[in-house]
XYZ file of C-alpha atoms in Angstrom:
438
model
C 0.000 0.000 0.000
C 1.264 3.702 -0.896
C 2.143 6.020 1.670
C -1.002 9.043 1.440
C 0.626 12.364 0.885
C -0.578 13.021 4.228
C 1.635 10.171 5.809
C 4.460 11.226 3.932
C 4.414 15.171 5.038
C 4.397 13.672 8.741
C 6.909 11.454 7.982
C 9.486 13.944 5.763
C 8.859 16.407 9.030
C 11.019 14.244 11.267
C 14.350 14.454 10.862
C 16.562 11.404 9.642
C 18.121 11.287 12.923
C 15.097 11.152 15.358
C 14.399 8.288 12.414
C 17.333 6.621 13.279
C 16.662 6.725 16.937
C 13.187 5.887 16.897
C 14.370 2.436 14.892
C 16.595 1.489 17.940
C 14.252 2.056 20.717
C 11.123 0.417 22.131
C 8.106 1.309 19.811
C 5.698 3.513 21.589
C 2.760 1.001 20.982
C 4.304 -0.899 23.871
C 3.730 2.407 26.208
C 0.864 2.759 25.388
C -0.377 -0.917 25.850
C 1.325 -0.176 29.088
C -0.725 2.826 29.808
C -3.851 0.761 29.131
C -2.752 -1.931 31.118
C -2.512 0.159 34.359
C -5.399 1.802 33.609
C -7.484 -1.625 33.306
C -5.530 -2.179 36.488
C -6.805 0.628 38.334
C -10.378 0.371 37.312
C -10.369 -3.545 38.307
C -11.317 -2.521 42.009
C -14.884 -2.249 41.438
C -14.700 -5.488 39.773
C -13.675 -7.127 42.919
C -16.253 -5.562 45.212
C -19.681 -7.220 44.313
C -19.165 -10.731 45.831
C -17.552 -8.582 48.786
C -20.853 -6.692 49.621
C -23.271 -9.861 49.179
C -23.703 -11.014 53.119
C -22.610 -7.449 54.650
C -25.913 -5.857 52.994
C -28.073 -8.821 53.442
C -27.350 -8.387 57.314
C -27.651 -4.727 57.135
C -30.700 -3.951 55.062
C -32.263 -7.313 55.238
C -32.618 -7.412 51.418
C -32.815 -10.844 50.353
C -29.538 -12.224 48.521
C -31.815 -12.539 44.761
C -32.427 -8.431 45.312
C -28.639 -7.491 45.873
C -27.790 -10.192 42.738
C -30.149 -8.793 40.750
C -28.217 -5.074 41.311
C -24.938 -7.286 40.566
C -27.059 -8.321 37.346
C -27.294 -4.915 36.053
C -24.015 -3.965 36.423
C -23.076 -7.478 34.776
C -25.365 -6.472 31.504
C -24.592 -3.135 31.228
C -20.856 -3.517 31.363
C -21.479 -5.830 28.433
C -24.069 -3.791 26.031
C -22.020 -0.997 26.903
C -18.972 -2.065 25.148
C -20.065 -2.092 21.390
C -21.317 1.229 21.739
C -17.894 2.227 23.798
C -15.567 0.814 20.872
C -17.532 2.745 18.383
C -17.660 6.020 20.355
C -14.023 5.295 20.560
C -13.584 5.869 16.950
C -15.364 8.962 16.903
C -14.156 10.899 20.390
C -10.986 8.926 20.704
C -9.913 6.779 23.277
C -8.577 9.121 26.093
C -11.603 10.870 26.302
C -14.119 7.917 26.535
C -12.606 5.853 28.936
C -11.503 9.206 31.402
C -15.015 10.314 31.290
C -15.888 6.549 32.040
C -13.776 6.634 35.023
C -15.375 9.745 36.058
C -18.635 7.954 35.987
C -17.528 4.790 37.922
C -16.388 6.767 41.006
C -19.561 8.660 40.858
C -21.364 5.364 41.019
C -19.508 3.807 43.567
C -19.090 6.551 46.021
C -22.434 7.566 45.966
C -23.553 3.978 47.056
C -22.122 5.064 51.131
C -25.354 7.221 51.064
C -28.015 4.382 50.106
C -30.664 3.446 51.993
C -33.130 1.368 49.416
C -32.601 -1.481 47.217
C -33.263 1.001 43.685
C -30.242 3.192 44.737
C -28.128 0.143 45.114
C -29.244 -0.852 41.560
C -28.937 2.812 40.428
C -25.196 3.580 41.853
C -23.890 0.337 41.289
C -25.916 -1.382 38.694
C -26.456 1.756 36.457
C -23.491 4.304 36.564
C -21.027 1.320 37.578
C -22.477 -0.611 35.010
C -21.866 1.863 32.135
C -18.909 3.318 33.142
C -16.877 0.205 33.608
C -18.653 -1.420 29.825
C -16.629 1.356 28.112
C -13.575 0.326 29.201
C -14.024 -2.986 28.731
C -12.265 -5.666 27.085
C -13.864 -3.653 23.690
C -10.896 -0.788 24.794
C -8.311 -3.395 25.080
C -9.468 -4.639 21.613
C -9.328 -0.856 20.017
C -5.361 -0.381 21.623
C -4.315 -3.882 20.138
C -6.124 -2.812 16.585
C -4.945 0.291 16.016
C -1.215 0.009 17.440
C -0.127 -3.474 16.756
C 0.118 -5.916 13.646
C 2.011 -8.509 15.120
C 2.146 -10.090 18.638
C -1.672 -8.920 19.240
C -2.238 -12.207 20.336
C 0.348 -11.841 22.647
C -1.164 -8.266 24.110
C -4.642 -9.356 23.514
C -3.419 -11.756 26.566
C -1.622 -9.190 28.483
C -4.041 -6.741 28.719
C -6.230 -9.290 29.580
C -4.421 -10.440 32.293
C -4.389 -6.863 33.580
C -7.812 -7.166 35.098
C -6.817 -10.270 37.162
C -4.347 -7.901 37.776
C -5.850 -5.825 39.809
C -7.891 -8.478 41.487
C -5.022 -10.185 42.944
C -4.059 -6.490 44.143
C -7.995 -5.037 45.575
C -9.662 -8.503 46.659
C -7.411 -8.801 49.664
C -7.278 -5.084 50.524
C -11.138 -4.711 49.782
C -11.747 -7.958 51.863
C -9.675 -6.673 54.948
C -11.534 -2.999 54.434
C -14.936 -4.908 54.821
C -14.037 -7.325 57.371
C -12.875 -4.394 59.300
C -14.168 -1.360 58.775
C -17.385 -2.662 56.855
C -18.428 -1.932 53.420
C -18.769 1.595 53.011
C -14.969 2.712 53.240
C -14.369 -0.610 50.712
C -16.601 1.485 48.074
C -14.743 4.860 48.856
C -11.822 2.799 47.971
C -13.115 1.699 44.322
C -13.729 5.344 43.838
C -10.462 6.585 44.889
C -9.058 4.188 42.612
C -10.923 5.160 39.598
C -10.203 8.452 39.867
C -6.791 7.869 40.698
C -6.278 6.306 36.791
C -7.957 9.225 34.908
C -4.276 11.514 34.960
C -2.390 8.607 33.382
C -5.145 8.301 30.682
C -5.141 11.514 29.933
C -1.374 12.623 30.069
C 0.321 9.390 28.500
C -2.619 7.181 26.043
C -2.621 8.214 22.686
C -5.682 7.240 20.287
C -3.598 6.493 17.399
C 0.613 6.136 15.904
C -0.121 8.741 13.318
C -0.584 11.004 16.318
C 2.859 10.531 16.920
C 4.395 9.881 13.158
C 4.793 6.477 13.795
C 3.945 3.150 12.201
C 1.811 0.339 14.053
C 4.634 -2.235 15.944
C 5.432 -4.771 13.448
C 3.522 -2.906 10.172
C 6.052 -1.924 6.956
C 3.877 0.816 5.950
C 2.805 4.167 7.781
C -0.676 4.337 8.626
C -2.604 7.241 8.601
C -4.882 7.824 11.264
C -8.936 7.473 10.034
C -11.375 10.557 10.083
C -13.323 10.567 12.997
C -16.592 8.418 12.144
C -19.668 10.211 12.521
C -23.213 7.929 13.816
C -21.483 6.130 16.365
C -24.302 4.095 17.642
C -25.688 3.655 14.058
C -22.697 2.190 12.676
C -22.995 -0.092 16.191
C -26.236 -1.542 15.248
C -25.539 -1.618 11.601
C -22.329 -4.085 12.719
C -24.538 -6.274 14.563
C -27.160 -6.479 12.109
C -23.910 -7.344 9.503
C -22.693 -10.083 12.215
C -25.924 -11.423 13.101
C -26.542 -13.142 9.796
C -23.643 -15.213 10.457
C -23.307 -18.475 11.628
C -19.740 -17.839 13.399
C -21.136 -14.792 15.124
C -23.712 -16.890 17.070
C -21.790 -19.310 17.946
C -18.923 -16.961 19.420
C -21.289 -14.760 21.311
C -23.141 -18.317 22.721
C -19.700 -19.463 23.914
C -19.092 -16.080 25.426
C -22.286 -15.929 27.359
C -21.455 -19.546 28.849
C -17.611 -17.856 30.093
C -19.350 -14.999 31.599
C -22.090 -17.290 33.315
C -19.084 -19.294 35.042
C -16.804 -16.715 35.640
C -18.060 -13.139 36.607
C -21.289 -14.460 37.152
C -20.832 -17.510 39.156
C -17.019 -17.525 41.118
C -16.514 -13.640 41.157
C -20.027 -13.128 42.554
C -21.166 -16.414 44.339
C -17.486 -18.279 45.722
C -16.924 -16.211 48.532
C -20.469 -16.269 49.960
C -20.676 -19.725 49.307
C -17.032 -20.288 51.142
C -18.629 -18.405 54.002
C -21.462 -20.537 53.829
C -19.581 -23.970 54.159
C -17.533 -21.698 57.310
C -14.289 -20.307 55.699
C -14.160 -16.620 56.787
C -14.439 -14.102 53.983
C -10.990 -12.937 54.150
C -9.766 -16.225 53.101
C -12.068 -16.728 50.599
C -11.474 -13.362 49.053
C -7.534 -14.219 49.313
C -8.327 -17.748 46.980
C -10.386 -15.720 44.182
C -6.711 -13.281 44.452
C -4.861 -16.392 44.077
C -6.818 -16.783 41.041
C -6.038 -13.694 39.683
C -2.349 -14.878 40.023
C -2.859 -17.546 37.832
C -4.927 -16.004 35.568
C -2.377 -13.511 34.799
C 0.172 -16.411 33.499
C -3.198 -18.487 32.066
C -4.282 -15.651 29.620
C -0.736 -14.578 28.338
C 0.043 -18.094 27.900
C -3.377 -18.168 25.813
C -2.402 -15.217 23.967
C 1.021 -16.760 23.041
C -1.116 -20.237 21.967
C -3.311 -18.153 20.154
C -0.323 -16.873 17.893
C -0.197 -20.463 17.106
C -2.528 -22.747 17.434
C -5.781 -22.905 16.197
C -8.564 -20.841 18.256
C -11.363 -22.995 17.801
C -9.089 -25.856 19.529
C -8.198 -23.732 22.098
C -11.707 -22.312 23.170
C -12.735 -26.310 23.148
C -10.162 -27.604 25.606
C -10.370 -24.322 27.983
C -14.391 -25.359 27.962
C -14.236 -28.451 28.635
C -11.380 -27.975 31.478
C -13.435 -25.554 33.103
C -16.519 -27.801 33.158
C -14.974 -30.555 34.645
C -13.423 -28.437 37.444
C -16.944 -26.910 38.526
C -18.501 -30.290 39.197
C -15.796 -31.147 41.581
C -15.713 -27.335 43.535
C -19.075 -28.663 45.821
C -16.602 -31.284 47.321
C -14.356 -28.918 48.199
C -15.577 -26.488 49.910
C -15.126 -26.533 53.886
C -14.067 -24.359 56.555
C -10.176 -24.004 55.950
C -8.677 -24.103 53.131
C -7.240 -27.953 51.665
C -4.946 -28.276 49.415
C -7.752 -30.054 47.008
C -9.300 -26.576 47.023
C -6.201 -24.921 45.971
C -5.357 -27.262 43.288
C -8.733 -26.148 41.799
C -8.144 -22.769 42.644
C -4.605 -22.958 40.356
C -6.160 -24.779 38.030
C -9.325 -22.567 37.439
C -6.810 -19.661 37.792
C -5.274 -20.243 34.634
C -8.202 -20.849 32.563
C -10.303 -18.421 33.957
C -10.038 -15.545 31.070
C -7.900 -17.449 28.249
C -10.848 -17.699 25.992
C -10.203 -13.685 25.704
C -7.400 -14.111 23.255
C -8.664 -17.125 21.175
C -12.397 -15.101 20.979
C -11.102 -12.032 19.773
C -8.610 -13.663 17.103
C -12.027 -15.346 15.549
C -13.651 -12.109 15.505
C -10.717 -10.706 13.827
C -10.492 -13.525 11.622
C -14.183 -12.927 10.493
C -14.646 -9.189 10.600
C -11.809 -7.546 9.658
C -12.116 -3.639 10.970
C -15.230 -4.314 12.529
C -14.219 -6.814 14.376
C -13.554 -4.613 17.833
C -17.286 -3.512 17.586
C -18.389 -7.222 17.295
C -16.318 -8.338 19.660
C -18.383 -5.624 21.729
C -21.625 -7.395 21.206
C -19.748 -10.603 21.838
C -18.415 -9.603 25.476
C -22.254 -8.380 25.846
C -23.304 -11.500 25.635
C -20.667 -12.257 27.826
C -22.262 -10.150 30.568
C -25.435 -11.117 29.843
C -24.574 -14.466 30.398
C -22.736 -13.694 33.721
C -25.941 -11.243 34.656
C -28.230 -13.751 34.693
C -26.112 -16.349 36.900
C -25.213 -13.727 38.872
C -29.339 -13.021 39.844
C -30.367 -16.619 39.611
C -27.190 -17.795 41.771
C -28.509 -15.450 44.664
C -32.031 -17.260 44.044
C -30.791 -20.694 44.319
C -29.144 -19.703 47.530
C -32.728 -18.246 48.913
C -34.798 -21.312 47.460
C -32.298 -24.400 47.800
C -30.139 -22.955 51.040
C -26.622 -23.943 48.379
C -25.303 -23.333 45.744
C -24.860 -26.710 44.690
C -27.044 -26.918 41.645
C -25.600 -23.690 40.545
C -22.321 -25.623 39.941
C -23.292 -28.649 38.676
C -25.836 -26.429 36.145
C -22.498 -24.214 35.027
C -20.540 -27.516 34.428
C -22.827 -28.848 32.106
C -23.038 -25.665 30.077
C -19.444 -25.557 29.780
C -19.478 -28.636 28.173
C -21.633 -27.308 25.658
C -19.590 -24.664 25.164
C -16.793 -26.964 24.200
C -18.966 -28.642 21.149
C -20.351 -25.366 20.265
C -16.373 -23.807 19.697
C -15.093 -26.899 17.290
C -18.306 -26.044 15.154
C -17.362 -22.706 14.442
C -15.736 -22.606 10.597
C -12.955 -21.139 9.956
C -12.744 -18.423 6.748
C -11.281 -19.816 3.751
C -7.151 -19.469 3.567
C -6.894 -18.570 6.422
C -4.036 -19.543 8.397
C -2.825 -19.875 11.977
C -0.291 -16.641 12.446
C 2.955 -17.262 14.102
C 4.692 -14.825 15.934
């Protein structure tokens, strides 16, 4: 492809030896994947809360564990039909400015919540301005960053800035757990907004929407690229991408898989584990330290994934990460007892690293089959995500209230995981296309 005589005047502007200097150092892109990791890292505190707050407002509202999981549910759905609209609003705004305002909006949500004193505000604060502030900065922005800045290796930083979510788990769950234990829930929300806001000067100062903002190519790309008009109808174009995806078979398929991830993961552990630890009598500080451990492993699980995903075929990959994870959520009712056994933290490990790795594989099929739409659809793919973990999230607190367990819940996510395994090996692939190494 020919340089645009736009791309050229940027380029002739820079003199040959700020050329020559630029091709011996680190390419920006990898700042600015940095940038977004620490800001997903920042913002992953109010990710941690929600299974934090179950039994401390049951006990101090009285509102039955189905009412505070159905707020949970609406934070869940939102942060997933958020997303599409995010990544296209992206395009037009630029990134900086969607996801600081976003973070604006999640500390509004969350610190306003030490002031409730009725079930609607909880769903208000946190379902509604939680909800949407923390879908557009969702995976969808890690999706945008790897687009624009990278040709090669965005399996690789598809994984990474994955990972950056467990991330911050590992770093709020014990802090947030401690804060609640301690000083009850209220101060634990002050935290999450304190830590939102804390992220919004390092968006703003150092993330850049675009290389051509800064005369550069994308990391691994020959040719300059020049950075797109803004594009005008953000939510139309959102719909219109849908409507495109939805007559495809792939597109179903992806976004059924997806909702089954989301139903076991945020849905089912992130909300439901430590209440049903409690339940079974392991204090809430050490379950909340397990679901960190997790986030260890899911750090080295999803850049592993991303690094398979370079390499191996997705389809195979979504299949055996599937059918792992199904397998290891029939045996969790077994496990769980007062103190922690090393049984439980072999499944803890082991769910660790498989707990987000169907990120990178997901994303490279939506690639693979959309081209430059495929950010926005993998939008409406993590919305059914959400969806997915929305409902478990409600219908796990009504199991609780109408079975006194959760067992059913687990044995109920197993089996759909299975199905999620058949469902991935069904998906085709495009014609010539092959597995990209890195």
């Amino acid at each position: 492809m020919t340089q645009t005589p736009q791309a050229s005047k940027v380029q002739d502007q820079v003199p040959e030896s700020e050329r020559r200097r630029r091709r011996t150092r680190l390419h920006r892109a990898w700042f600015v994947a940095a940038v977004t990791f620490v800001t997903i890292l920042g913002a992953a505190a109010f990710r941690s809360l929600p299974g934090l707050l179950i039994d401390p407002l049951h006990q101090e509202f009285h509102w039955s564990r189905g009412t505070i999981g159905l707020a949970v549910s609406v934070n869940l759905a939102l942060y997933g039909l958020t997303a599409p609209f995010a990544a296209a609003l992206m395009d037009r705004f630029g990134i900086r400015r969607v996801v600081a305002i976003a973070l604006l909006v999640i500390a509004i949500g969350s610190g306003t919540t030490v002031w409730m004193t009725a079930a609607w505000q909880l769903i208000l604060c946190w379902g509604l301005l939680v909800g949407l502030g923390s879908g557009s900065m969702a995976l969808a922005f890690a999706a945008t960053v790897t687009n624009r800045w990278f040709t090669e290796r965005r399996g690789l930083v598809t994984g990474i800035l994955t990972a950056a979510s467990a991330s911050g788990q590992l770093i709020f769950l014990p802090l947030l757990s401690w804060i609640v234990s301690e000083h009850n829930w209220r101060p634990a929300a002050v935290t999450v907004a304190l830590a939102a806001l804390a992220v919004v000067p390092f968006v703003w100062l150092l993330l850049r929407d675009h290389p051509a903002d800064v005369g550069l190519k994308p990391y691994g790309s020959p040719e300059f690229v020049e950075k797109p008009p803004p594009v005008a109808g953000a939510a139309r174009r959102t719909v219109n991408v849908l409507f495109s995806a939805a007559r495809t078979g792939p597109f179903w398929l992806l976004a059924g898989t997806f909702a089954i991830c989301g139903a076991s993961t945020n849905g089912l552990i992130q909300t439901h584990f430590v209440p049903a630890a409690h339940d079974h009598g392991m204090p809430i500080t050490a379950a909340a330290s397990l679901l960190a451990v997790i986030g260890v492993f899911d750090v080295v699980g999803t850049i592993a994934s991303g690094w398979f995903t370079d390499r191996f075929e997705p389809r195979r990959l979504l299949a055996v990460y599937y059918a792992l994870r199904g397998v290891s959520l029939l045996f969790l009712p077994m496990l769980l007892a007062p103190s922690v056994q090393l049984p439980m933290l072999f499944f803890i490990v082991f769910y660790g690293l498989d707990w987000v790795a169907t990120v990178p594989p997901t994303l490279a099929l939506c690639r693979e089959q959309y081209g430059d739409d495929s950010a926005i659809v993998f939008g409406w793919v993590l919305a059914s995500h959400q969806v997915g973990a929305a409902l478990v999230a409600f219908l796990g607190g009504v199991a609780r209230d109408t079975f006194g367990s959760y067992d059913v819940v687990w044995y109920a996510s197993g089996a759909l995981c299975a199905a999620a395994a058949l469902m991935a090996l069904v998906i085709r692939r495009r014609p010539g296309v092959k597995v990209a190494l890195a």
